[in-house]
PDB file of C-alpha atoms in Angstrom:
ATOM      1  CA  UNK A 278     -18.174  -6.111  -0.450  1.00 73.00           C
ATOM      2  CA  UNK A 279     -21.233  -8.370  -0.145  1.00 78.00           C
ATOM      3  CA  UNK A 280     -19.531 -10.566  -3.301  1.00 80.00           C
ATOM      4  CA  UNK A 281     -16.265 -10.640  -1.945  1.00 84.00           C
ATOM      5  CA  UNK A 282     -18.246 -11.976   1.463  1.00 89.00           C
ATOM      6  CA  UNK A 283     -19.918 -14.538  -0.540  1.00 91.00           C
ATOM      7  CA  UNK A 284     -16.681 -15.389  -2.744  1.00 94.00           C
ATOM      8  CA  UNK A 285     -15.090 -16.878   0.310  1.00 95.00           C
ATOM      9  CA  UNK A 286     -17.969 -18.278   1.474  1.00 95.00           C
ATOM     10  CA  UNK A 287     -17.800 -20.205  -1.623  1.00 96.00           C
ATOM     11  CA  UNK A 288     -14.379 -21.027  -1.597  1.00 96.00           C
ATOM     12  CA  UNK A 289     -14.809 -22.237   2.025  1.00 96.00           C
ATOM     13  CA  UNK A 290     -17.360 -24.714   0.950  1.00 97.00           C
ATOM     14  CA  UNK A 291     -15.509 -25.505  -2.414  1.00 97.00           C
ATOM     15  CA  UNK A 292     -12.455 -26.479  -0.423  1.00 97.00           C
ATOM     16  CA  UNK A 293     -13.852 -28.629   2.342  1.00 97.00           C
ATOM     17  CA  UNK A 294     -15.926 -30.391  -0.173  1.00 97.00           C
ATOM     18  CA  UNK A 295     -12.383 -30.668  -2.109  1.00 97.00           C
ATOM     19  CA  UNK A 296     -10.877 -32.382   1.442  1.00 96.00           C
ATOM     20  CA  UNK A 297     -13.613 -34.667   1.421  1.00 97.00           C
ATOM     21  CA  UNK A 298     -12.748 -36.122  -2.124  1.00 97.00           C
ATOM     22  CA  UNK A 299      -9.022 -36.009  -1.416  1.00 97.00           C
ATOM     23  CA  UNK A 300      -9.176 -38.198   1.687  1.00 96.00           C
ATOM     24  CA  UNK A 301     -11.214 -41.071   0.361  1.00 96.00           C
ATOM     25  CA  UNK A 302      -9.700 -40.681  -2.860  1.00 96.00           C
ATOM     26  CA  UNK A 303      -6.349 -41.415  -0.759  1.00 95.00           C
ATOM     27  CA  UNK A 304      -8.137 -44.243   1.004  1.00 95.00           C
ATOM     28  CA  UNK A 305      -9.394 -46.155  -2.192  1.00 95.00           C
ATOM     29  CA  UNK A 306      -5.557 -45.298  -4.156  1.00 94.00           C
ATOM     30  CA  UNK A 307      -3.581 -46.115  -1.463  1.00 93.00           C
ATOM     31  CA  UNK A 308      -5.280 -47.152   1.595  1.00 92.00           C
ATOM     32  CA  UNK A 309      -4.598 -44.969   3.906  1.00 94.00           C
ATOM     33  CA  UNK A 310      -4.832 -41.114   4.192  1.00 93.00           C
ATOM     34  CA  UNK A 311      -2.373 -38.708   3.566  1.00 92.00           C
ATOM     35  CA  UNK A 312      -2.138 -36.035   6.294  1.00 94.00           C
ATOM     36  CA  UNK A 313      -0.271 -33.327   4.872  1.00 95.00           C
ATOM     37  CA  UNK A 314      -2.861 -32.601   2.198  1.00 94.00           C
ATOM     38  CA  UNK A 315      -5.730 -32.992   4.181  1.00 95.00           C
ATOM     39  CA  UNK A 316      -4.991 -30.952   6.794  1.00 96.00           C
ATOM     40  CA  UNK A 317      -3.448 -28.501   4.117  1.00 97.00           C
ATOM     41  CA  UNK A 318      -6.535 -28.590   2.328  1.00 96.00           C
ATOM     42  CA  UNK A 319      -8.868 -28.224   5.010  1.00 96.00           C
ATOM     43  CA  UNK A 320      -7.179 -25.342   6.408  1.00 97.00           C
ATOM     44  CA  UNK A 321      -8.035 -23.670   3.183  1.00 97.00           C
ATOM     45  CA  UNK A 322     -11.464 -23.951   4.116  1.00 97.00           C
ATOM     46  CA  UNK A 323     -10.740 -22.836   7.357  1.00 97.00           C
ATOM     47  CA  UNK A 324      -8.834 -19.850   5.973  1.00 97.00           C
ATOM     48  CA  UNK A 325     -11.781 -18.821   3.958  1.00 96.00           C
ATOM     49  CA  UNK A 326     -13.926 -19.238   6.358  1.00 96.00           C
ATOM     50  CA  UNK A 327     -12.533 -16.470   8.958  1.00 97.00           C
ATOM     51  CA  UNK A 328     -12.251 -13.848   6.040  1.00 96.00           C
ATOM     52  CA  UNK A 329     -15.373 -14.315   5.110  1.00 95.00           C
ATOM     53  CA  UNK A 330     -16.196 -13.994   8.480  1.00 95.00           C
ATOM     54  CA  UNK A 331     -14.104 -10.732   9.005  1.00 94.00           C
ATOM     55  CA  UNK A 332     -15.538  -8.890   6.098  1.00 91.00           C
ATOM     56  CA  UNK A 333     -18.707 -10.074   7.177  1.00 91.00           C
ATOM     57  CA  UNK A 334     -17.581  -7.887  10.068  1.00 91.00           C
ATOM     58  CA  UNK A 335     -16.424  -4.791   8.357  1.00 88.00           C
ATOM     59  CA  UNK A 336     -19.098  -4.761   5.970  1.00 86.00           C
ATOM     60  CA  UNK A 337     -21.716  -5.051   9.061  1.00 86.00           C
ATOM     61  CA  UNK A 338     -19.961  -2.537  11.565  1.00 86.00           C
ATOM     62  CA  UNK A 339     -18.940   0.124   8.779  1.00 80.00           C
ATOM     63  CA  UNK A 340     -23.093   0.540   8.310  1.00 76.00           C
ATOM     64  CA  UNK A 341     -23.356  -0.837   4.821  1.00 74.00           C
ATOM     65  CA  UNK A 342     -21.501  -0.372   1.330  1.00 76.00           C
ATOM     66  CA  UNK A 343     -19.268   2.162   1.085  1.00 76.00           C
ATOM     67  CA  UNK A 344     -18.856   4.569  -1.965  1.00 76.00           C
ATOM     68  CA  UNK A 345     -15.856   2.481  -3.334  1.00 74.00           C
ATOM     69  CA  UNK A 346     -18.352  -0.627  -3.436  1.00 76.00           C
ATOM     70  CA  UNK A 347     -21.208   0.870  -5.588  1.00 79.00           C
ATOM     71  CA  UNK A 348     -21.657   1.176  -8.998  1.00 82.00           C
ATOM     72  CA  UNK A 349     -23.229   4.103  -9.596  1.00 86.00           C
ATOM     73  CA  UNK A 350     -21.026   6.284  -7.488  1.00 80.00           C
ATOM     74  CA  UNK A 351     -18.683   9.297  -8.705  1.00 82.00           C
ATOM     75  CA  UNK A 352     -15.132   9.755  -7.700  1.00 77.00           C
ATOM     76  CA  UNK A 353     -16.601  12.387  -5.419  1.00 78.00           C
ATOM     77  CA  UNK A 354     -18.507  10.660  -3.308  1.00 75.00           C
ATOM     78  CA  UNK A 355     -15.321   8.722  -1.548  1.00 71.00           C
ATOM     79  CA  UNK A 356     -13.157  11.647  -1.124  1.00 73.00           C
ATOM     80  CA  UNK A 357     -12.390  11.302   2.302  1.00 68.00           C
ATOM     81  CA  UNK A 358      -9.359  12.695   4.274  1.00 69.00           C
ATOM     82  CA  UNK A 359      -6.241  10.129   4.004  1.00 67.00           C
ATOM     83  CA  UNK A 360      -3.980  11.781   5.737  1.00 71.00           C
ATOM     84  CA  UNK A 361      -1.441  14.530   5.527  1.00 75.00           C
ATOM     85  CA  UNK A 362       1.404  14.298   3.733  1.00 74.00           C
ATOM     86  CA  UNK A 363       4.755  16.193   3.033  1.00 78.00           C
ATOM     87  CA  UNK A 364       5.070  16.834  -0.331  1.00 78.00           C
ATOM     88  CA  UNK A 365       8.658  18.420  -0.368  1.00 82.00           C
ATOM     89  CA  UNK A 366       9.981  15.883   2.664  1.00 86.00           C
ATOM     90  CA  UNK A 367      13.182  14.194   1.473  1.00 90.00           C
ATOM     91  CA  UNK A 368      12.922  12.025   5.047  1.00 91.00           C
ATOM     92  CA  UNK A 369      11.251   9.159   3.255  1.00 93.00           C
ATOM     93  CA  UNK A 370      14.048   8.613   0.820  1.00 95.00           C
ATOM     94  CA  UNK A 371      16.484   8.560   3.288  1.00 95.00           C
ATOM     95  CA  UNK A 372      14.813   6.360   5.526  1.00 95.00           C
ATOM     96  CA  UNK A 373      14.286   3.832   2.322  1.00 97.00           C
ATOM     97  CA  UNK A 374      17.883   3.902   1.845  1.00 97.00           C
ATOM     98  CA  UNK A 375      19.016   3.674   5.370  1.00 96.00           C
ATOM     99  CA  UNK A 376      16.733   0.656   5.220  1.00 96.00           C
ATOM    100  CA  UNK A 377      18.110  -0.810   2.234  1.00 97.00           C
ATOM    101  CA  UNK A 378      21.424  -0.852   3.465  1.00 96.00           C
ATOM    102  CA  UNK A 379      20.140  -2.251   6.549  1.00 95.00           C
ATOM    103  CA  UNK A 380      18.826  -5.276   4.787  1.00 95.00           C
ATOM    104  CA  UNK A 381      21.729  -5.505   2.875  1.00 95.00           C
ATOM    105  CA  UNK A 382      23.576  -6.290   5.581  1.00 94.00           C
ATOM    106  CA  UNK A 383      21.466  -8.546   7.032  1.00 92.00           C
ATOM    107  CA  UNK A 384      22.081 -10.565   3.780  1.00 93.00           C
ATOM    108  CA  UNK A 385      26.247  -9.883   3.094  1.00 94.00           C
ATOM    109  CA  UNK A 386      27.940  -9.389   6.495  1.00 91.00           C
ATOM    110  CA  UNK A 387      26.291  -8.507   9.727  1.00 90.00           C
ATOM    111  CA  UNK A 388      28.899  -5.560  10.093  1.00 93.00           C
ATOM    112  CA  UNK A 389      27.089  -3.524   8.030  1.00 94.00           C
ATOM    113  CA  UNK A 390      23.784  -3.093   9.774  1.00 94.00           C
ATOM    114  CA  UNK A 391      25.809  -1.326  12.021  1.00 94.00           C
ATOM    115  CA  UNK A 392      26.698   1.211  10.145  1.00 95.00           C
ATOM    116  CA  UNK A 393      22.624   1.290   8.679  1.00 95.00           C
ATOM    117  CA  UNK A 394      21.086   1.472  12.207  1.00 95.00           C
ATOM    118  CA  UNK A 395      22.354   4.816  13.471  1.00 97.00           C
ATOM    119  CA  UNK A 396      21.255   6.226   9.744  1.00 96.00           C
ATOM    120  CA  UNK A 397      17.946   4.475  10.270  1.00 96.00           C
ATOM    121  CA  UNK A 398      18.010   6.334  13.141  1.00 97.00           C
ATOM    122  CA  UNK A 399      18.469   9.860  12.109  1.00 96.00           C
ATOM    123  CA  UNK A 400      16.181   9.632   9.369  1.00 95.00           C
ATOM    124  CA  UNK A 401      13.539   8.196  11.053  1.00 94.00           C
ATOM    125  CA  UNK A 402      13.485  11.067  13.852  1.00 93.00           C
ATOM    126  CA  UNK A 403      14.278  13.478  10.909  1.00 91.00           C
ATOM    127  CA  UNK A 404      11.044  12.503   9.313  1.00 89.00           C
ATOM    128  CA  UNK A 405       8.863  12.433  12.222  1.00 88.00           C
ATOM    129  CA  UNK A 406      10.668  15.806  13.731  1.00 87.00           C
ATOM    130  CA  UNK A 407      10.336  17.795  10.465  1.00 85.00           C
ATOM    131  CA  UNK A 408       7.766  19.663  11.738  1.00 81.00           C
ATOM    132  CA  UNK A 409       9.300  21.130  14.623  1.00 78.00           C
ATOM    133  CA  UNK A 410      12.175  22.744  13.209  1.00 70.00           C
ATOM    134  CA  UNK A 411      12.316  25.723  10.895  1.00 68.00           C
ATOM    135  CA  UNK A 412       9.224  27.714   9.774  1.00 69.00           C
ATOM    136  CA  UNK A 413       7.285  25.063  11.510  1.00 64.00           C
ATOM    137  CA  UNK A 414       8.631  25.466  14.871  1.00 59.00           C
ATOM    138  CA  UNK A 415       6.672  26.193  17.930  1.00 56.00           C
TER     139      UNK A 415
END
């Protein structure tokens, strides 16, 4: 994490340095300067500059490197908990293809996302229900 921190840190400084040279390089070429890439160019920096400045953040408040950032460190050591996960749920497919059609028809002919919505519908409460039906009911 700390080299990722300092990558952008770099890349902050590498790209308002590279602003520099592109304005008076505009100035002695053509005389005056060119917005677009300036501002383009310095908002690189800028751009670098906050994510260096939010993983500064992450790496501070998380209380140092985590097990994914070391070396020496075995797949063991950053087993956490990810979440739970349904491994026989067909919900998720049907949702993706509800979806699918839903963006299809946001690029063919509006008329179709209104057939996709209501199945958006039912297979979005069908995955997030599946637990209350069945053996699973209480």
């Amino acid at each position: 994490m700390k080299t990722n921190i300092n990558l952008f840190w770099i890349l902050a400084a590498f790209f308002a340095l590279l602003a520099a040279v592109y304005v008076v390089w505009e100035i002695i070429a053509v005389g005056r300067v060119e917005w677009v890439g300036a501002v383009a160019i310095g908002l690189c920096s800028v751009l670098s500059v906050f994510i260096a400045f939010y993983l500064r953040l992450v790496y501070r408040n998380q209380g140092g490197e985590l097990a994914e950032d070391r070396l020496d460190a075995d797949i063991d050591d950053g087993e956490a908990e990810q979440g739970f996960f349904s491994p026989w749920s067909w919900w998720p497919v049907a949702l993706a293809g509800a979806a699918a059609i839903a963006f299809l028809g946001l690029s063919i002919s509006f008329w179709i996302v209104a057939y996709a919505v209501p199945l958006v519908l039912v297979a979005l409460v069908g995955w997030v229900f599946e637990y209350y039906r069945g053996n699973f009911g209480r």
